[in-house]
Coordinates of C-alpha atoms in Angstrom, one line a residue:
Chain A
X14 CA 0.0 0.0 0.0
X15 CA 1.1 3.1 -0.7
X16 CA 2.6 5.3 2.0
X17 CA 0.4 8.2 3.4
X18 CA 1.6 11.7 1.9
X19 CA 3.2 14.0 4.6
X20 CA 3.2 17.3 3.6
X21 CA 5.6 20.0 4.6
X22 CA 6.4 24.3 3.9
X23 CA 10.2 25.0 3.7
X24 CA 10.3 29.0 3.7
X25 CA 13.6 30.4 2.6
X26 CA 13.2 34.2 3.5
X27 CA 16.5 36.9 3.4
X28 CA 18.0 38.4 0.4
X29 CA 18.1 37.2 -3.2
X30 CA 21.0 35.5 -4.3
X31 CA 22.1 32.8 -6.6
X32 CA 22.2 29.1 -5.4
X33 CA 19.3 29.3 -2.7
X34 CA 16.9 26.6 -4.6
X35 CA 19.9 24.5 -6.0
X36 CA 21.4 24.0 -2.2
X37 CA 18.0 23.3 -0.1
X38 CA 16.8 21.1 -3.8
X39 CA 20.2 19.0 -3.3
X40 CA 19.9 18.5 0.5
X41 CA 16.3 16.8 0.3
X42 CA 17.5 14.8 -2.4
X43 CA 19.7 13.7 -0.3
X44 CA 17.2 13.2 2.5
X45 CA 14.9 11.3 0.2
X46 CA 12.2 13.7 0.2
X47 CA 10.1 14.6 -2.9
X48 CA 9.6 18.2 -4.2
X49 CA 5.9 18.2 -5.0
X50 CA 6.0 22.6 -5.5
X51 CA 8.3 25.4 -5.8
X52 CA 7.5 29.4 -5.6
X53 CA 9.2 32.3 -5.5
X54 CA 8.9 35.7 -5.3
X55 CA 9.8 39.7 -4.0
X56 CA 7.7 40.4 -1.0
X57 CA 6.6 44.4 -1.3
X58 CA 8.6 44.6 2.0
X59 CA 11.6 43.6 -0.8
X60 CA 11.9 40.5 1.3
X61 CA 12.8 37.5 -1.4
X62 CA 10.5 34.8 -0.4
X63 CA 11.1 31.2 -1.5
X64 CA 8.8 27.9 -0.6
X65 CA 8.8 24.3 -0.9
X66 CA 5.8 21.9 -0.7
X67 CA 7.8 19.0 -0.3
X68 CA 6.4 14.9 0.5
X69 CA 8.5 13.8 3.9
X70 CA 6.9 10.5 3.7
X71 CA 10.1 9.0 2.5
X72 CA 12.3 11.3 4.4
X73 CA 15.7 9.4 5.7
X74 CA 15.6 12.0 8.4
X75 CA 12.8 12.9 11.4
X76 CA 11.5 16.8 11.1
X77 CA 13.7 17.6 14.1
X78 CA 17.1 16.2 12.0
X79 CA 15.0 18.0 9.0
X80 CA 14.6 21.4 10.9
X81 CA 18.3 21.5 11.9
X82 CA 19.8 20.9 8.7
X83 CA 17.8 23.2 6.8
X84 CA 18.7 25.7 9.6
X85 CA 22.1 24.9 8.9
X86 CA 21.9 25.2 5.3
X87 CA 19.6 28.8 6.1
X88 CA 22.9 30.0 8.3
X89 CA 25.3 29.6 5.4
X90 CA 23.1 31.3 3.1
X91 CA 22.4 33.7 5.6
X92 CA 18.9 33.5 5.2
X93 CA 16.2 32.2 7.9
X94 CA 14.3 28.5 7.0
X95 CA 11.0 27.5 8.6
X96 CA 10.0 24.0 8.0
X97 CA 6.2 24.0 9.0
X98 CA 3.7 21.0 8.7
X99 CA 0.8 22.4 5.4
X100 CA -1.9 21.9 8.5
X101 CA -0.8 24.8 10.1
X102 CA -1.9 26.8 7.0
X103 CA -4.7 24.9 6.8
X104 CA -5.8 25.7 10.0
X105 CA -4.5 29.8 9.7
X106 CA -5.6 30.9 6.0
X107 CA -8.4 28.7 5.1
X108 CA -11.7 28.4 6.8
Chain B
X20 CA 0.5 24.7 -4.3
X21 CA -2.1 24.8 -1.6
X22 CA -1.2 28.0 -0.7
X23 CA 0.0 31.3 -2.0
X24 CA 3.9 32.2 -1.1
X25 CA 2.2 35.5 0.6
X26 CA 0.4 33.5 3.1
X27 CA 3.0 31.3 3.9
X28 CA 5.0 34.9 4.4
X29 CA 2.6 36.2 6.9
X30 CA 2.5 33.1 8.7
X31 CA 6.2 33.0 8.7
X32 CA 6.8 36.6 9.6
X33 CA 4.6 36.3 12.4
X34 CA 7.0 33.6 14.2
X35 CA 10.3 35.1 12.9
X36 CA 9.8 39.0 13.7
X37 CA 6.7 39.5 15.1
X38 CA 6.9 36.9 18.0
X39 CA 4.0 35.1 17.5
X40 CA 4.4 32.3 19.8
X41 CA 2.5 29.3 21.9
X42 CA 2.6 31.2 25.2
X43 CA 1.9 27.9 27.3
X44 CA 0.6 24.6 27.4
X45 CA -1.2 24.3 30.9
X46 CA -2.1 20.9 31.7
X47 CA -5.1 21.0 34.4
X48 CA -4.9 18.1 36.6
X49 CA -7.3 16.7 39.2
X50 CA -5.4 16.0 42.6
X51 CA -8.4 14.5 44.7
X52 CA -8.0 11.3 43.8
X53 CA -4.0 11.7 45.3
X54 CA -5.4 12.3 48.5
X55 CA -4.9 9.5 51.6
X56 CA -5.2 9.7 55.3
X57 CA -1.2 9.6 55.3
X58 CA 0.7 12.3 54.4
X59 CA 3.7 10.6 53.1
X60 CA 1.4 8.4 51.2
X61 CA -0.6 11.4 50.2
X62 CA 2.7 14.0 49.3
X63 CA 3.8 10.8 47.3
X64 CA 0.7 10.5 44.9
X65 CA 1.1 13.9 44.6
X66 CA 4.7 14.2 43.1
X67 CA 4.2 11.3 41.5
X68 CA 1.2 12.0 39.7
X69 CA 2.7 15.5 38.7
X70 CA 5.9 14.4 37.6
X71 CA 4.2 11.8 35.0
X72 CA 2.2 14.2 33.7
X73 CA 4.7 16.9 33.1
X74 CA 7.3 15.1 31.7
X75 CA 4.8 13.6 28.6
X76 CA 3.4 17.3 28.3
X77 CA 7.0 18.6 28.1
X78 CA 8.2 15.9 24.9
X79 CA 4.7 16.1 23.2
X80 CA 4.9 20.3 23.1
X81 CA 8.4 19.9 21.8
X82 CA 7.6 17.7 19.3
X83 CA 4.9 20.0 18.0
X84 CA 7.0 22.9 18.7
X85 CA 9.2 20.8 15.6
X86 CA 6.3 20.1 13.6
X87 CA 4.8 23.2 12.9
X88 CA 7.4 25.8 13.4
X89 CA 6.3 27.9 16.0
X90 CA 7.6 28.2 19.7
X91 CA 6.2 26.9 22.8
X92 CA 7.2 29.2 25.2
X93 CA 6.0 27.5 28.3
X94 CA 4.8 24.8 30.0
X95 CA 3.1 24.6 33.1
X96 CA 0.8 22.4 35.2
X97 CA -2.6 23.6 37.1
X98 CA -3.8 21.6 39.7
X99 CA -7.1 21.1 42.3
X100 CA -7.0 24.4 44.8
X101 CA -4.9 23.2 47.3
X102 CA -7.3 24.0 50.2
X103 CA -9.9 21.4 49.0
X104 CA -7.3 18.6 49.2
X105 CA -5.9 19.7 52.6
X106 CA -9.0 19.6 54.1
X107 CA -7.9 16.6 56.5
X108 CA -4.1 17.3 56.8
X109 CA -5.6 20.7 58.2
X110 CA -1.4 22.0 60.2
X111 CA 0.2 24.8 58.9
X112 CA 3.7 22.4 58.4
X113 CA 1.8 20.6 56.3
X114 CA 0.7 23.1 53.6
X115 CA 4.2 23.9 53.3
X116 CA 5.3 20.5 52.9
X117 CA 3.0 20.1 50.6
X118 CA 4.1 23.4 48.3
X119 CA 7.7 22.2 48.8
X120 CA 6.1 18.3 47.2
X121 CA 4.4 20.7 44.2
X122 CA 7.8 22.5 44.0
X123 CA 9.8 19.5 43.5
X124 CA 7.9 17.9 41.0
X125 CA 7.5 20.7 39.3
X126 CA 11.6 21.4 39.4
X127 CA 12.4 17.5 38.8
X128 CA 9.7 17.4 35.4
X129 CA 11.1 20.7 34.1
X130 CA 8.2 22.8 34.2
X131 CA 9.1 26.5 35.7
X132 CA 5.6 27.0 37.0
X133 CA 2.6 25.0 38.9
X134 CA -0.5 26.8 39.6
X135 CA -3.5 25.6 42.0
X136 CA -1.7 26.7 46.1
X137 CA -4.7 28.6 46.9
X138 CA -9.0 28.6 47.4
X139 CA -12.4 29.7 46.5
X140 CA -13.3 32.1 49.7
X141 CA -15.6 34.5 47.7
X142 CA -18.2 33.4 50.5
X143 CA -16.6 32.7 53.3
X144 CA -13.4 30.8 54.4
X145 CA -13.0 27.8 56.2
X146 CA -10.2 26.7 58.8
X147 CA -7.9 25.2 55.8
X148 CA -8.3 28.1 53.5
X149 CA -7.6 30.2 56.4
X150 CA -4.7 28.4 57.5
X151 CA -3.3 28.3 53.4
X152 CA -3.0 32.1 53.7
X153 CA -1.5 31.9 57.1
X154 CA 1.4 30.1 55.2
X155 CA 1.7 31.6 51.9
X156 CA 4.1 34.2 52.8
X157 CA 6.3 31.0 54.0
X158 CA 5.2 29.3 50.7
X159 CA 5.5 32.0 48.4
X160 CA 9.5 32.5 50.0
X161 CA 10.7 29.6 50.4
X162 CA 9.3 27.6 46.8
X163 CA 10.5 29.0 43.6
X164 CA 7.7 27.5 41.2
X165 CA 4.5 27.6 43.3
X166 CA 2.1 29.8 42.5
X167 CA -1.0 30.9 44.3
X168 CA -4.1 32.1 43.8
X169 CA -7.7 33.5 45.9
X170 CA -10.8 34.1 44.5
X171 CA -12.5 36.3 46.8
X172 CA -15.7 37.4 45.2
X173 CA -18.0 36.7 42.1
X174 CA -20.8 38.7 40.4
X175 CA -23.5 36.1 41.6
X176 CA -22.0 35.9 45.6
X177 CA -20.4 39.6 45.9
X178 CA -16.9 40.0 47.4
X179 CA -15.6 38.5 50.5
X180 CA -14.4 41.6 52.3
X181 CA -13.1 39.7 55.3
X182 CA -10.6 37.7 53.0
X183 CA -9.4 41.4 51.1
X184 CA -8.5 42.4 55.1
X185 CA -5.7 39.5 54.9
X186 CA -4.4 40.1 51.7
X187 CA -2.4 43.3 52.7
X188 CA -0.4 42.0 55.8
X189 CA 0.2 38.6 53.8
X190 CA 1.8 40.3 51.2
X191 CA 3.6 42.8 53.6
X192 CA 5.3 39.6 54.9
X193 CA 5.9 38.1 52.0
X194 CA 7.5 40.4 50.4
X195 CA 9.4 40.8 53.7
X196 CA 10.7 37.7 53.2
X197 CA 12.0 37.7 49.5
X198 CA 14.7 39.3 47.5
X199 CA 13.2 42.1 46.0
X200 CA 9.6 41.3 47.2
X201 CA 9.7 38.9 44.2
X202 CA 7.7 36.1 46.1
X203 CA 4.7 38.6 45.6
X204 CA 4.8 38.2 41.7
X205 CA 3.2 34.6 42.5
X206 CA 0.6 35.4 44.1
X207 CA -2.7 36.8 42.2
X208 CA -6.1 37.4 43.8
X209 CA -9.2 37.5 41.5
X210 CA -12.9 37.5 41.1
X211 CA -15.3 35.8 38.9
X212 CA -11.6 33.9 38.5
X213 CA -12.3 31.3 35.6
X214 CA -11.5 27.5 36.4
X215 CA -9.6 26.9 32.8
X216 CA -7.1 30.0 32.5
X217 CA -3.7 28.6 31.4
X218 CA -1.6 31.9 32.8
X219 CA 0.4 32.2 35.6
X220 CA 0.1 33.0 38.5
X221 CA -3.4 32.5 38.6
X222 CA -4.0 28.9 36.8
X223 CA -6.1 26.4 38.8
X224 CA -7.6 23.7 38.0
X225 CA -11.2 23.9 38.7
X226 CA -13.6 21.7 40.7
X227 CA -15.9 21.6 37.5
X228 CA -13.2 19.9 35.6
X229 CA -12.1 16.4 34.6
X230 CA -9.4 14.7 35.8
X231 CA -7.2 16.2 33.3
X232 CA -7.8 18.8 30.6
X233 CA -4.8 20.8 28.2
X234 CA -5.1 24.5 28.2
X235 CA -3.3 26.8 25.7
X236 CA -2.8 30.4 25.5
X237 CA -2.0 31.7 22.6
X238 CA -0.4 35.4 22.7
X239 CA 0.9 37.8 19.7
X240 CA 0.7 41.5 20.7
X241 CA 3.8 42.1 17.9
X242 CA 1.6 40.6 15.3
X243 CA -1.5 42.7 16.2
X244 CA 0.9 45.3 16.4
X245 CA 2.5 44.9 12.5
X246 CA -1.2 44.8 11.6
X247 CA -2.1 48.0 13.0
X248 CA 0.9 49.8 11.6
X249 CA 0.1 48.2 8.1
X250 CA -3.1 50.1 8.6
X251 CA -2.2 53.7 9.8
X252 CA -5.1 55.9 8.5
X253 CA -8.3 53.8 8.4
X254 CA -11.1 54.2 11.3
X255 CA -12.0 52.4 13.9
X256 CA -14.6 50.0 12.2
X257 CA -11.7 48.7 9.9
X258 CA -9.4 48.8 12.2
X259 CA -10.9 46.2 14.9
X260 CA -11.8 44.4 11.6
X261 CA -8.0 44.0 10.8
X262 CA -7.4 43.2 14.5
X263 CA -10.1 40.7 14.0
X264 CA -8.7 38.9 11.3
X265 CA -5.2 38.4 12.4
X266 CA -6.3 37.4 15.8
X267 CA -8.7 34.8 13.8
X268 CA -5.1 33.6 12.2
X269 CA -2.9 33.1 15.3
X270 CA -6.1 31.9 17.4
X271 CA -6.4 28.8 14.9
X272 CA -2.6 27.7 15.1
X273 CA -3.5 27.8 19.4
X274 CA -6.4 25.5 18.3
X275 CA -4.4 23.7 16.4
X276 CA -1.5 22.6 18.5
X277 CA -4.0 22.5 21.9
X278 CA -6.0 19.9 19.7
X279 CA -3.4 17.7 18.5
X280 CA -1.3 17.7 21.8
X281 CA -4.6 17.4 23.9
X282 CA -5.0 14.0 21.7
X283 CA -1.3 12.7 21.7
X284 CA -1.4 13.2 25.7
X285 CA -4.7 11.1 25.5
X286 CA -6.8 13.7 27.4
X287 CA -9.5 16.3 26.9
X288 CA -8.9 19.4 24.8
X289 CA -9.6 22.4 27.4
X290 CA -9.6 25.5 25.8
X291 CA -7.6 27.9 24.0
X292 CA -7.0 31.5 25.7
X293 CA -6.1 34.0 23.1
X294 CA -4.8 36.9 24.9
X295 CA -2.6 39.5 24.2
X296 CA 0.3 39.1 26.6
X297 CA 3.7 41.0 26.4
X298 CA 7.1 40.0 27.0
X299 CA 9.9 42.2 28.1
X300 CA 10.8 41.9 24.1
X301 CA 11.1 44.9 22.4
X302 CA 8.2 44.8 20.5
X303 CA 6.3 42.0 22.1
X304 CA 4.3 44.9 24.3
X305 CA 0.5 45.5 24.3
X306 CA 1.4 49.8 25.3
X307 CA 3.0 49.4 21.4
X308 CA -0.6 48.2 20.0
X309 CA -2.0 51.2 21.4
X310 CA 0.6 53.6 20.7
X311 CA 0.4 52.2 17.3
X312 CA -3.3 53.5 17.3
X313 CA -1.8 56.6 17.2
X314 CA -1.5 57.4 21.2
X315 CA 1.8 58.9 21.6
X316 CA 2.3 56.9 25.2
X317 CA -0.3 54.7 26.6
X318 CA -1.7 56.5 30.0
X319 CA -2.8 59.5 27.8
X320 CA -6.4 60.0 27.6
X321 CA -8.1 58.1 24.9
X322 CA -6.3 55.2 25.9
X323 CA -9.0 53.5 27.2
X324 CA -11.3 53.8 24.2
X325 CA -8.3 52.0 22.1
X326 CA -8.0 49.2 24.7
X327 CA -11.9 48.5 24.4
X328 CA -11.1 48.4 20.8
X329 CA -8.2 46.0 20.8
X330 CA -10.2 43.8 23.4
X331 CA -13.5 43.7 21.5
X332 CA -11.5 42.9 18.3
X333 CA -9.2 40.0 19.9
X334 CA -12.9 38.3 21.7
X335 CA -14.7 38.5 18.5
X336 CA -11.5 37.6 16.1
X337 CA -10.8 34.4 19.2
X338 CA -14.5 33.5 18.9
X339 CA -14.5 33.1 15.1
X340 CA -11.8 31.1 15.2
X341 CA -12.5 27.9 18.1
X342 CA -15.0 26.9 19.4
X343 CA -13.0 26.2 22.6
X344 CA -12.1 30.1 23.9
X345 CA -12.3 30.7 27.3
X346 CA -9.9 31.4 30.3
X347 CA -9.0 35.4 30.6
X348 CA -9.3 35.4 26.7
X349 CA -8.3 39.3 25.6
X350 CA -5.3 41.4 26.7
X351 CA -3.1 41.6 29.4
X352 CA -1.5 45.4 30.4
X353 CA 1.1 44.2 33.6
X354 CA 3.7 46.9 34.0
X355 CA 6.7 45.4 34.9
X356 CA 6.8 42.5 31.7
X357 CA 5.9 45.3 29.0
X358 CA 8.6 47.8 28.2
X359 CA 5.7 50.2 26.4
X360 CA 3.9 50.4 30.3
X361 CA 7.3 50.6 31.8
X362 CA 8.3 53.8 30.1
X363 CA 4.8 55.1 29.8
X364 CA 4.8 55.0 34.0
X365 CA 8.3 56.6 34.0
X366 CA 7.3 59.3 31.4
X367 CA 4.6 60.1 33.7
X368 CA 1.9 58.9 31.1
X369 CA 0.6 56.4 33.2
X370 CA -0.5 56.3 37.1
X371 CA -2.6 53.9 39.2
X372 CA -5.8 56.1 38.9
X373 CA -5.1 55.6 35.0
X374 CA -4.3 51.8 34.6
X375 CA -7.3 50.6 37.1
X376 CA -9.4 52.7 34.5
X377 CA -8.2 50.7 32.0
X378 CA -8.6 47.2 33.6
X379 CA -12.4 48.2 33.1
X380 CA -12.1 46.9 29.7
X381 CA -9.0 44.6 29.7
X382 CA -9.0 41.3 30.4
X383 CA -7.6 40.5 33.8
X384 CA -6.4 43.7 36.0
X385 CA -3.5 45.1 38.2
X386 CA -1.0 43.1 37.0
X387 CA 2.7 43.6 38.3
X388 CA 3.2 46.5 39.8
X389 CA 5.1 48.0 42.2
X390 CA 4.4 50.2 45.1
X391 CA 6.8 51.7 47.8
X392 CA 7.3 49.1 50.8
X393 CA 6.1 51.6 53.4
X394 CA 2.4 51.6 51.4
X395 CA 0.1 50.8 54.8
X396 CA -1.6 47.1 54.7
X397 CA -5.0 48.4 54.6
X398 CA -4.3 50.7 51.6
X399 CA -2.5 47.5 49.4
X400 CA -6.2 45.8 50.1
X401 CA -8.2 48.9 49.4
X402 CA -6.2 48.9 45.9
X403 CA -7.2 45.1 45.9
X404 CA -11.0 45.6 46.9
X405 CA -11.6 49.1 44.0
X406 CA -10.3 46.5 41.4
X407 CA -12.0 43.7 42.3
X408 CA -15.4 45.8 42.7
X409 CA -15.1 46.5 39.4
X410 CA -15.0 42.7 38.7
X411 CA -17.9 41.8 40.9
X412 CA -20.2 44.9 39.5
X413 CA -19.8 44.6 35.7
X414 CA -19.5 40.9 35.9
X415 CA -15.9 40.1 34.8
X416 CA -12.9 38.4 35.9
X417 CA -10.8 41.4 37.3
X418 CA -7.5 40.4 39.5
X419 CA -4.4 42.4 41.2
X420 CA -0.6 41.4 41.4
X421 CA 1.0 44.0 43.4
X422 CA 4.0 44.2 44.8
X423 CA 4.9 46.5 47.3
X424 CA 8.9 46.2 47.7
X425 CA 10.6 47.0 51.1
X426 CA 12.9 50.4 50.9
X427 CA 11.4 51.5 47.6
X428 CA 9.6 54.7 46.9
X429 CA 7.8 55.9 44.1
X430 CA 9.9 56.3 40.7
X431 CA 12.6 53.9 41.8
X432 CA 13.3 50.8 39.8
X433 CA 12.9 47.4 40.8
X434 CA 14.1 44.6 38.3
X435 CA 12.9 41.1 39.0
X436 CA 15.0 39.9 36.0
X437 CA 13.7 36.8 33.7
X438 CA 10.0 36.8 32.6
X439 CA 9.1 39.1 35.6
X440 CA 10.8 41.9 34.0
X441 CA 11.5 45.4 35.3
X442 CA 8.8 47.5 37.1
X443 CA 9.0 51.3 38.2
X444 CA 7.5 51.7 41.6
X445 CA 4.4 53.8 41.1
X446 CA 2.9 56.3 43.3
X447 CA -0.1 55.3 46.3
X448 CA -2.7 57.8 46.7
X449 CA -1.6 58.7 50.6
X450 CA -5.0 59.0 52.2
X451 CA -6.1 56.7 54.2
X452 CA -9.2 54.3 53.4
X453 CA -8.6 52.4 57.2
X454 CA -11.7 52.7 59.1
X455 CA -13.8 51.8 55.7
X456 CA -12.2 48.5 55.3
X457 CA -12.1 47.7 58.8
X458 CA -15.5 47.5 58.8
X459 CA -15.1 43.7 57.0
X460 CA -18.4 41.9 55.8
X461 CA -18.7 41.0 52.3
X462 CA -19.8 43.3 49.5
X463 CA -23.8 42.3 47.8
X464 CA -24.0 41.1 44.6
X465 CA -25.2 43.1 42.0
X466 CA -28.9 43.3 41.2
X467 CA -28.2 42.3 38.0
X468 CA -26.7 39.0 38.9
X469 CA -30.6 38.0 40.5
X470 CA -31.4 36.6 37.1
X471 CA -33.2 33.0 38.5

């Protein structure tokens, strides 16, 4: 049976630069998880925003280990990374 | 994608500047069923029933804390009003041996506060409850997470006048007996106190209650804040609609987490208590919604019409959003944890006269503030009894937290460090109130309450 889908935000926010989706992209590769979605975009506070709706089902890694390397990964790009379960969403911007 | 990337921004902004956060996971529990005709046996259920508890609560908010991103700032345990449990082990070394048992399991579990060391007197008080405030100075010294609490009035019984009269010399002693008077900060005495509120100091677990129910408050005064900036120039009927909205937002993620740890923890979901609370976090202050109104310091006048605002907005914006709000449920204005009501009092913006007027429409009351140590007994519980009037007349939980710190006069400084924060000791009208209060008895009800 197939495994139950486990969907997750990653939220890159800081200043553009080149690399950002390349790096997080090659680290859940390497943490077996699937990239379902990718957006990007300029805040109007000028803030580059970039998110993930990525499939942990598969993930080689808890959301703890997840959560700590991305926050690595958001510390060498000096940029800040929120990994949040989609429910929370659910629960805050639809009724 | 589900969503759009501006939504996941506002969420995410609301963690990462705005400090929206969990403020705490209170787990009511019953202690009734710990009680037995030996103490040891008794003090021994206790801790050990605590200490269970707490440590699940502790892993399961951390957890969640990891799954969805946002903090979980504290978490804390409520328990059975200590007088109803003490009614057989009725000696004064006993309550303290048993705040010293709370204490410990609260210090071994990792919890930094346990609510529930105090009674329901609004009527009347009986030999135990009398004999729990005889020791509270002792308890409130000597045990560093204990915290206490006495409801002396409600809007359908009146207020217990006779219990007000030993409020001042208890706290007089206490704070005689800590650094700084700190040991005051845990105590808080209420009316119309409600049996599900998940803030310290005044968290119980009521007698109405299961054995164990999960209560989370939910704060966010920097995102209300961010909102109210965002909308500089509109009136009032948008602006509580703004307020409204966002506080619908961050009142669903409280719902949220309270749900899904309420049902990893295997026990009831309580409620959720969306108020505004501030943190000594630049920022994180409830006088910077206010000011953001367009007040230049909170204290001025029209502050109370933008506090009725903020507090009809966050109720209505809460109620939208569960179905489960409850406890104080609204704002919280304490001086000494909110650096916008510590500089308004310095500036001179803001007096006593002032911030009792505005406990008319927030949530709770008084809430940490200083007064010079020398402040006579019977004028601390005058200042108790005018706030808690206002509770028992309009039919609202009102509630002081006063501290009046030994060798302090007004405008001096008093820092309590950590959560407690920093308060400036304000000025006490110096007229004396002293033959009124003497006069004990208990105020009536209100004719409005006779609604059977």
């Amino acid at each position: 049976m197939e495994k139950k889908k486990e969907m997750v935000f990653i939220t890159v926010i800081g200043e553009d630069k080149k690399g950002i989706v390349a790096t997080v992209a090659t680290y859940l590769y390497h943490q077996n998880i699937n990239i379902i979605d990718i957006n990007q975009r300029i805040m109007p506070d000028g803030c580059f925003v970039m998110s993930m709706f990525v499939d942990v089902c598969d993930a080689a890694v808890n959301m703890e280990e997840l959560s700590l390397g991305l926050e690595k990964i958001g510390q060498d790009l000096a940029m800040s990374v929120q990994v949040q379960h989609e429910n929370i969403f659910r629960m805050m911007h639809r009724i | 994608m589900p969503f759009e990337v501006e939504e996941i921004y506002e969420t995410a902004s609301m963690i990462l500047r705005q400090h929206l956060d969990i403020r705490t996971t209170t787990l009511g529990l019953n202690l009734k069923d710990c009680i037995d005709s030996d103490f040891g046996v008794f003090r021994k259920n206790v801790y050990d029933k605590v200490c269970s508890h707490a440590e699940r609560l502790i892993a399961e908010s951390a957890r969640l804390e990891r799954k969805y991103g946002i903090p979980v700032v504290n978490k804390r345990i409520a328990v059975t009003p200590v007088n109803l449990i003490m009614e057989t082990h009725c000696e004064p070394e006993k309550f303290l041996e048993m705040a010293q048992t709370l204490d410990a399991a609260a210090r071994d579990a990792g919890v930094d506060f346990i609510g529930g060391f105090g009674a329901l007197v609004q009527k009347g008080l009986t030999r135990a409850d009398s004999m729990l405030i005889e020791v509270l100075p002792d308890v409130l010294s000597q045990t560093e997470r204990v915290c206490s609490f006495l409801n002396v009035g409600s809007f359908v019984s009146g207020m217990n006048l006779d219990a007000v009269n030993r409020i001042g010399p208890m706290l007089k002693q206490t704070a005689a007996k800590s650094e700084n008077a700190v040991g005051c900060a845990k105590f808080v005495v209420f009316v119309n106190a409600p049996e599900d509120n998940p803030f310290m100091a005044g968290a119980f677990h009521g007698v109405g209650e299961a054995d164990a129910a999960l209560n989370i408050g939910i704060s966010g005064p920097g995102v209300v804040r961010s909102v109210v900036e965002q909308n500089r120039d509109c009136d009032l009927t948008r602006l509580s609609e703004v307020i409204k909205r966002t506080v619908f937002k961050i009142t669903r993620a409280g719902e949220l987490i309270g749900r899904e740890l309420a049902g990893a923890l295997g026990i009831g979901f309580g409620i959720v208590d969306i108020s505004l609370a501030s943190t000594t976090a630049r920022g994180d202050s409830v006088a910077g919604v206010i000011e953001a109104f367009g007040i230049e310091k909170i204290g001025a006048h029209g502050s109370t019409l933008a506090l009725a605002l903020l507090m009809n907005a966050v109720k209505k914006g809460g109620a939208m959003a569960s179905g489960n709000v409850g406890g104080l449920s609204g704002t919280f204005i304490p001086i000494s944890e909110d650096s916008g009501m510590i500089d308004a009092v310095c500036a001179g913006a803001l007096g006593l006269d002032k911030l009792e007027a505005l406990t008319a429409v927030c949530s709770v009351g008084l809430d940490m503030f200083a007064v010079p140590g020398d402040t006579p007994e019977e004028t601390l519980c005058a200042i108790i009894a005018d706030e808690l009037a206002i509770g028992v007349i309009n039919n609202k939980t009102t509630a002081v937290r006063v501290i009046p710190v030994p060798g302090k006069k007004a405008g001096d400084l008093v820092q309590f460090g950590g959560l407690l924060g920093t308060a400036p000791v304000m000025h006490v009208n110096g007229f004396s109130s002293r033959q009124f209060l003497k006069r004990g008895g208990r105020l009536p009800a209100s004719v409005t309450s006779m609604r059977n």
